[in-house]
Short mmCIF file of C-alpha atoms in Angstrom, two decimals:
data_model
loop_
_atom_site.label_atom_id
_atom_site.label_comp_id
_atom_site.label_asym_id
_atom_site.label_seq_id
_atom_site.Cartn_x
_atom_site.Cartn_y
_atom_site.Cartn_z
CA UNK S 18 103.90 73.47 54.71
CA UNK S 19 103.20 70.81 57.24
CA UNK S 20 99.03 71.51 58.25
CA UNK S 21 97.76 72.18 61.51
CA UNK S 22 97.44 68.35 62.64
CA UNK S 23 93.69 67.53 64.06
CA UNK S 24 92.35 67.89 67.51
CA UNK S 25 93.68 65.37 69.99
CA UNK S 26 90.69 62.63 71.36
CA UNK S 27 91.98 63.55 74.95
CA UNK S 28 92.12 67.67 75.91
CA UNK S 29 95.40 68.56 77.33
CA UNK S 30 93.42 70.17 79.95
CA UNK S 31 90.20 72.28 80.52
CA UNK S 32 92.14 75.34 81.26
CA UNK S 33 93.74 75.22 77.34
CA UNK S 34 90.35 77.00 76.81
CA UNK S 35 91.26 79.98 79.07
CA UNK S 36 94.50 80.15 77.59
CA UNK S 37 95.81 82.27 74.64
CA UNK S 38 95.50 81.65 70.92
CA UNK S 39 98.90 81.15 70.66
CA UNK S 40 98.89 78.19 72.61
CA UNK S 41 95.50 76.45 70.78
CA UNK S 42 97.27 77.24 67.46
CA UNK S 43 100.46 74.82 66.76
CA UNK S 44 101.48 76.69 63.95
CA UNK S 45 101.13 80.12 65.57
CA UNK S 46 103.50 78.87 68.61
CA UNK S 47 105.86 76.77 66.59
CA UNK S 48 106.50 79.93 64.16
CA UNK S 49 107.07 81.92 67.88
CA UNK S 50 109.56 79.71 69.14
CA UNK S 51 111.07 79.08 65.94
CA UNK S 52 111.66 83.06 65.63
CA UNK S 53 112.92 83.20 68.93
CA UNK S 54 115.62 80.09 69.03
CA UNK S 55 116.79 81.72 65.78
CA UNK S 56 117.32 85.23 66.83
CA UNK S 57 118.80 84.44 69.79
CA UNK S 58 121.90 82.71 68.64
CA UNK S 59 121.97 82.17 65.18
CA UNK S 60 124.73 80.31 65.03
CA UNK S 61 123.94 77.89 67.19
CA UNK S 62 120.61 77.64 65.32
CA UNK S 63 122.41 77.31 62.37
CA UNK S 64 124.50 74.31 63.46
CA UNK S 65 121.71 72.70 64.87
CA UNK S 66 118.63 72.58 62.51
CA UNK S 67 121.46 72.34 59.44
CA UNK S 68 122.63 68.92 61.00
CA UNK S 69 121.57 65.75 59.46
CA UNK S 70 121.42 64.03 62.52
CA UNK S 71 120.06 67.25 64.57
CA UNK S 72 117.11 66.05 67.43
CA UNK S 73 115.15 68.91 67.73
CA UNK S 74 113.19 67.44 70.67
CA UNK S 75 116.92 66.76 72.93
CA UNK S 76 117.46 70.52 71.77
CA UNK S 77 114.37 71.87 73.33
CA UNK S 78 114.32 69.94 76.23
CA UNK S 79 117.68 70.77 76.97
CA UNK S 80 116.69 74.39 76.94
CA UNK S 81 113.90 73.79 79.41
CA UNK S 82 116.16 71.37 81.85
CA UNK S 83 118.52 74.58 81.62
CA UNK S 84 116.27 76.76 82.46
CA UNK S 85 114.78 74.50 85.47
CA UNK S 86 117.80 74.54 86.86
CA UNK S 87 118.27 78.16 86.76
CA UNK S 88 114.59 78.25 88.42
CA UNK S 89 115.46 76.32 91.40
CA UNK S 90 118.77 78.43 92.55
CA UNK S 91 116.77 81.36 91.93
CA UNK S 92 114.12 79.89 94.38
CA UNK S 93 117.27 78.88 96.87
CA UNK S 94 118.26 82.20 96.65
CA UNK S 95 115.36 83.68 97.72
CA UNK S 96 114.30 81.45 100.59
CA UNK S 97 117.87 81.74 101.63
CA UNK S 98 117.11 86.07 101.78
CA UNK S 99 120.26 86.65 99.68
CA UNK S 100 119.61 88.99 96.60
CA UNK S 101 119.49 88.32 92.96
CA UNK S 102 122.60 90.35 91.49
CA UNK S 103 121.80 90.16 87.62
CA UNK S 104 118.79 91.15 85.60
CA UNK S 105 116.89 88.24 83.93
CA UNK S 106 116.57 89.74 80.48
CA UNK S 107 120.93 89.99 80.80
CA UNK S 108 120.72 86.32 80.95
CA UNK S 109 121.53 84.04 78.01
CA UNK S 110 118.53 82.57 77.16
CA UNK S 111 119.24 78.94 78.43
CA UNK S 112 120.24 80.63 82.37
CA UNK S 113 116.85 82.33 82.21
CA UNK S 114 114.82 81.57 85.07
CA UNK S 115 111.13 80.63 84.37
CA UNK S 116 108.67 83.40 86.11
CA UNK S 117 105.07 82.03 84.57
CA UNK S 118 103.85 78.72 84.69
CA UNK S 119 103.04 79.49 81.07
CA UNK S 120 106.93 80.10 80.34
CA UNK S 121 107.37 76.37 81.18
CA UNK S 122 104.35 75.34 79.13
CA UNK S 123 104.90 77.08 75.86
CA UNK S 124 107.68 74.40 75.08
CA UNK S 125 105.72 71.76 76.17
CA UNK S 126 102.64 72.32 74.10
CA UNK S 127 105.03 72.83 71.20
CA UNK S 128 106.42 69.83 71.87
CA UNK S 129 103.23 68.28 72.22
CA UNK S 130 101.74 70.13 68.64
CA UNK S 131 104.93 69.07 66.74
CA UNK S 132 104.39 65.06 67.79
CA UNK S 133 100.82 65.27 66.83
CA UNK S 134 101.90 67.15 63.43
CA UNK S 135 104.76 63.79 63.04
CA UNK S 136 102.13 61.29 63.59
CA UNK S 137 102.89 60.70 66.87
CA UNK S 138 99.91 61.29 69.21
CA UNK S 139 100.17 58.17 71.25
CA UNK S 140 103.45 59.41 72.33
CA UNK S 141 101.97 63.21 72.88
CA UNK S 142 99.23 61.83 75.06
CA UNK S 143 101.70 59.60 77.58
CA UNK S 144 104.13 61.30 79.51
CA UNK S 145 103.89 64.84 77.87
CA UNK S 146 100.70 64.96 78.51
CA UNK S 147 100.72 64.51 81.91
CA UNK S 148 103.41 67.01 82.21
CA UNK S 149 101.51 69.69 80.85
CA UNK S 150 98.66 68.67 83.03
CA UNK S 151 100.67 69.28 85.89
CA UNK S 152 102.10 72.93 84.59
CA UNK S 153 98.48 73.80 84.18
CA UNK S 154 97.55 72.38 87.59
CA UNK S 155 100.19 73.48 89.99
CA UNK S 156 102.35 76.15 87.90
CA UNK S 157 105.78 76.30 89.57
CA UNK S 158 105.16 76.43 93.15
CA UNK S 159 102.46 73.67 93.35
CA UNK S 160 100.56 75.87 95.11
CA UNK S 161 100.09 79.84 95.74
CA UNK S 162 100.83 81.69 98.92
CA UNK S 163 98.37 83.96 100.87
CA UNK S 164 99.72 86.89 102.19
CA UNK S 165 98.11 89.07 105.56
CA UNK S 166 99.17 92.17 107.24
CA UNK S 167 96.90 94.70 109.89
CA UNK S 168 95.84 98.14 108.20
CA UNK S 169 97.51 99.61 111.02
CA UNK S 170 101.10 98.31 110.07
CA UNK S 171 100.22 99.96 106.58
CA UNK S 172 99.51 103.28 108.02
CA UNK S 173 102.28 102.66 110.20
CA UNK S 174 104.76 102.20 107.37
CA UNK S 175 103.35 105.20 105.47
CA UNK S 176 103.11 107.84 108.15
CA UNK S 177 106.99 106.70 108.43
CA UNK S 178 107.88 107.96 104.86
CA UNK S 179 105.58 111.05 105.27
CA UNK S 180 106.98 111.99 108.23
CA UNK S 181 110.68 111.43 107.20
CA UNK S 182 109.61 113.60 103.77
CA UNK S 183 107.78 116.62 105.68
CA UNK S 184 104.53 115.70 104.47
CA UNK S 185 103.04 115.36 108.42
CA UNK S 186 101.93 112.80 109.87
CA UNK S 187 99.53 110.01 108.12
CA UNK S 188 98.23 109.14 110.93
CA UNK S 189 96.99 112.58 112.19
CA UNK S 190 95.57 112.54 108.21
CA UNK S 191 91.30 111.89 108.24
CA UNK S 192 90.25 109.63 105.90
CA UNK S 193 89.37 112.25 103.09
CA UNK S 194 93.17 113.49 102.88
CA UNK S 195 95.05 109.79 103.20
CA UNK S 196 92.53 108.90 99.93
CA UNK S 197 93.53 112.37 98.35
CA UNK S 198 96.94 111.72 98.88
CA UNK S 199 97.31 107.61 97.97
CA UNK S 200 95.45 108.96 94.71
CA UNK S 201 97.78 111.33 93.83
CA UNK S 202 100.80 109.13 94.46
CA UNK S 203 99.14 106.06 92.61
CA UNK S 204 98.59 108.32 89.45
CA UNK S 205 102.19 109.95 89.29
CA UNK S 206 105.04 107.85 88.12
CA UNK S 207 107.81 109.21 90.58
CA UNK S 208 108.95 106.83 93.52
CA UNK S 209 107.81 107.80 96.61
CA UNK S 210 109.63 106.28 99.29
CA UNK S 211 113.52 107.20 99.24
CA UNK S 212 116.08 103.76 99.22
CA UNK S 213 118.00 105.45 101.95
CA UNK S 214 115.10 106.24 104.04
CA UNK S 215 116.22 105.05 107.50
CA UNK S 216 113.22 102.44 108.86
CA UNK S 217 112.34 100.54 112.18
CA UNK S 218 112.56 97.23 112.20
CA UNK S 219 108.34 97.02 112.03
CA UNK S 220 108.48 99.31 109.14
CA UNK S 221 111.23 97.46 107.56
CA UNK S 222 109.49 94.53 107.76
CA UNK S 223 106.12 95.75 105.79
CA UNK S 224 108.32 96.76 103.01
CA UNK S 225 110.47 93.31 102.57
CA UNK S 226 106.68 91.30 102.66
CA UNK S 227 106.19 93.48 99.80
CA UNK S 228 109.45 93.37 97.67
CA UNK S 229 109.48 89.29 98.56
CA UNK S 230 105.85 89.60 96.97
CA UNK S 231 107.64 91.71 93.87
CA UNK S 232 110.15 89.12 93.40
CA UNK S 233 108.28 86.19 93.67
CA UNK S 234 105.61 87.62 90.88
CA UNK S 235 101.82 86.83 90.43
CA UNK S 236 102.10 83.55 89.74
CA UNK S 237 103.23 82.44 93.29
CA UNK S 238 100.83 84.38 94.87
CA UNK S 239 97.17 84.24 96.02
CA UNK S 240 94.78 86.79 97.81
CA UNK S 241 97.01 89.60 100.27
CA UNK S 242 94.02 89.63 103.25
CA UNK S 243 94.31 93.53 104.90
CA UNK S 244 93.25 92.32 108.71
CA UNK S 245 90.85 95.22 110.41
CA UNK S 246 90.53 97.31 106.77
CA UNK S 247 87.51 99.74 107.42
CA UNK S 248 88.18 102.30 104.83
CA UNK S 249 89.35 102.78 101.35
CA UNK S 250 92.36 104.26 102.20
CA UNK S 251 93.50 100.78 103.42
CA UNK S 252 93.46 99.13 100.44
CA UNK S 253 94.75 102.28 98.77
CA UNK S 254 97.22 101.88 101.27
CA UNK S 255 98.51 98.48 100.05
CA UNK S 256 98.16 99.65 96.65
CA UNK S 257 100.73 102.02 96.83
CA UNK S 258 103.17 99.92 98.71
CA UNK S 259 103.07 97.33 96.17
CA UNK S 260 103.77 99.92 93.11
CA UNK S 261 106.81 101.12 95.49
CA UNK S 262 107.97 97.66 96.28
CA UNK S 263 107.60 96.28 92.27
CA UNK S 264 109.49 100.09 91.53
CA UNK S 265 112.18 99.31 93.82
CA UNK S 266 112.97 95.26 92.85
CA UNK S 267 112.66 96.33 89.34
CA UNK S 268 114.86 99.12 89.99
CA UNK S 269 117.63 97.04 91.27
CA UNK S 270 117.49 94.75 88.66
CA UNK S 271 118.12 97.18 86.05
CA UNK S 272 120.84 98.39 88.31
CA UNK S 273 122.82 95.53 88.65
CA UNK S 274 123.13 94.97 84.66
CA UNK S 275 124.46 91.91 83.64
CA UNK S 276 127.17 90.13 80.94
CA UNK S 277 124.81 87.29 79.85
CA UNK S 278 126.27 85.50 82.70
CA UNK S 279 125.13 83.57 85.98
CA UNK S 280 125.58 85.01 88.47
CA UNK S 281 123.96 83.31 92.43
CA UNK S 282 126.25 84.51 94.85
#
């Protein structure tokens, strides 16, 4: 049993106290990733950890350069406006896009753990080091995006669906039905706006800013400012189209499937 090695003279970074146990315990995150290399293709495990000559470091770092790789044409992808036609999870694990700047780090700090454990913590505190600094200081997109949109072209968007589902009009709704109504939606489970619900091109465009927003995931994202919100119903209001939005992207994902294989086009 090779011990937990001792704290590092340098922190990796203040935020590594924020951060979960799994990541402050070496032998907690090598056992993870050791798990999940092994159930993932055993035979490839097999060949690689039974070698004499096997570098575990090249083999984890390939994954990660991989995976990199796989981030940026997903990022291409979606600046281009083109669609992602496979699920993620269909992916072999080495074409899996990162979504988390936490994703990229786990590797790192294992990395990083596993030097330290070797005897190696001059090496673990050059390069590395600053690597993981970076993760922890920029994630993946170096910085978040900030998202704004009027209250009106919320109601605007939502009055569309109730109107094209016989509900009335939103807009003709006072503010004690629209909250009666976004509460009831927000607790059910069911999808409320239908994928073949015919849209202007306003309406349209309130519900792209939100499956963009879906696609891109929490970790790209900062504060979404509602410009001229007066009531609870318009944040309510943005609630719901968010749930709808992350229903839909999800939705399609699951849709499309996969064979474990790339798939850009």
């Amino acid at each position: 049993t090779i011990p937990t090695p001792p704290s590092p003279p340098v922190p990796v970074v203040s935020s590594l106290e924020s951060m979960s146990s799994a990541a402050l315990d070496p032998m907690e995150l090598r056992t993870k990733l050791y798990d999940r290399r092994r159930s993932a293709n055993p035979d490839a495990f097999r060949r690689t950890h039974d070698h004499v000559g096997a570098q575990p470091y090249r083999v984890v770092l390939g994954r990660v350069h991989s995976r990199l790789l796989a981030t940026r044409r997903r990022m291409e992808l979606l600046l281009s406006g083109r669609e992602l036609s496979i699920d993620r999870a269909a992916l072999r694990p080495s074409d899996q896009w990162f979504e988390t700047g936490d994703e990229l780090a786990e590797p790192l700090l294992a990395l990083y753990w596993s030097l330290w454990e070797c005897g190696s913590g001059k090496i673990a505190d050059g390069r590395l080091l600053d690597l993981i600094r970076r993760v922890y200081a920029f994630g993946l997109g170096l910085m978040k995006v900030d998202l704004r949109q009027e209250s009106e072209r919320h109601a605007a968007a939502l009055d569309a669906v109730t109107t094209y589902l016989g509900l009335g009009s939103y807009l003709e709704w006072d503010e004690d039905a629209k909250e009666a109504f976004l509460t009831k939606e927000l607790q059910g489970r069911r999808p409320l706006i239908p994928l073949d619900m015919p849209m202007t091109e306003e309406v349209q465009e309130v519900f792209d800013t939100f499956k963009v927003a879906a696609r891109l995931g929490t970790d790209s994202l900062g504060a979404y400012v509602i410009s001229m919100a007066r009531s609870a119903s318009d944040i309510l209001a943005v609630e719901l189209l968010q749930r709808e939005a992350r229903m839909q992207v999800a939705g399609a994902m699951a849709a499309a499937g996969g064979n474990g294989e790339m798939a850009w086009g």
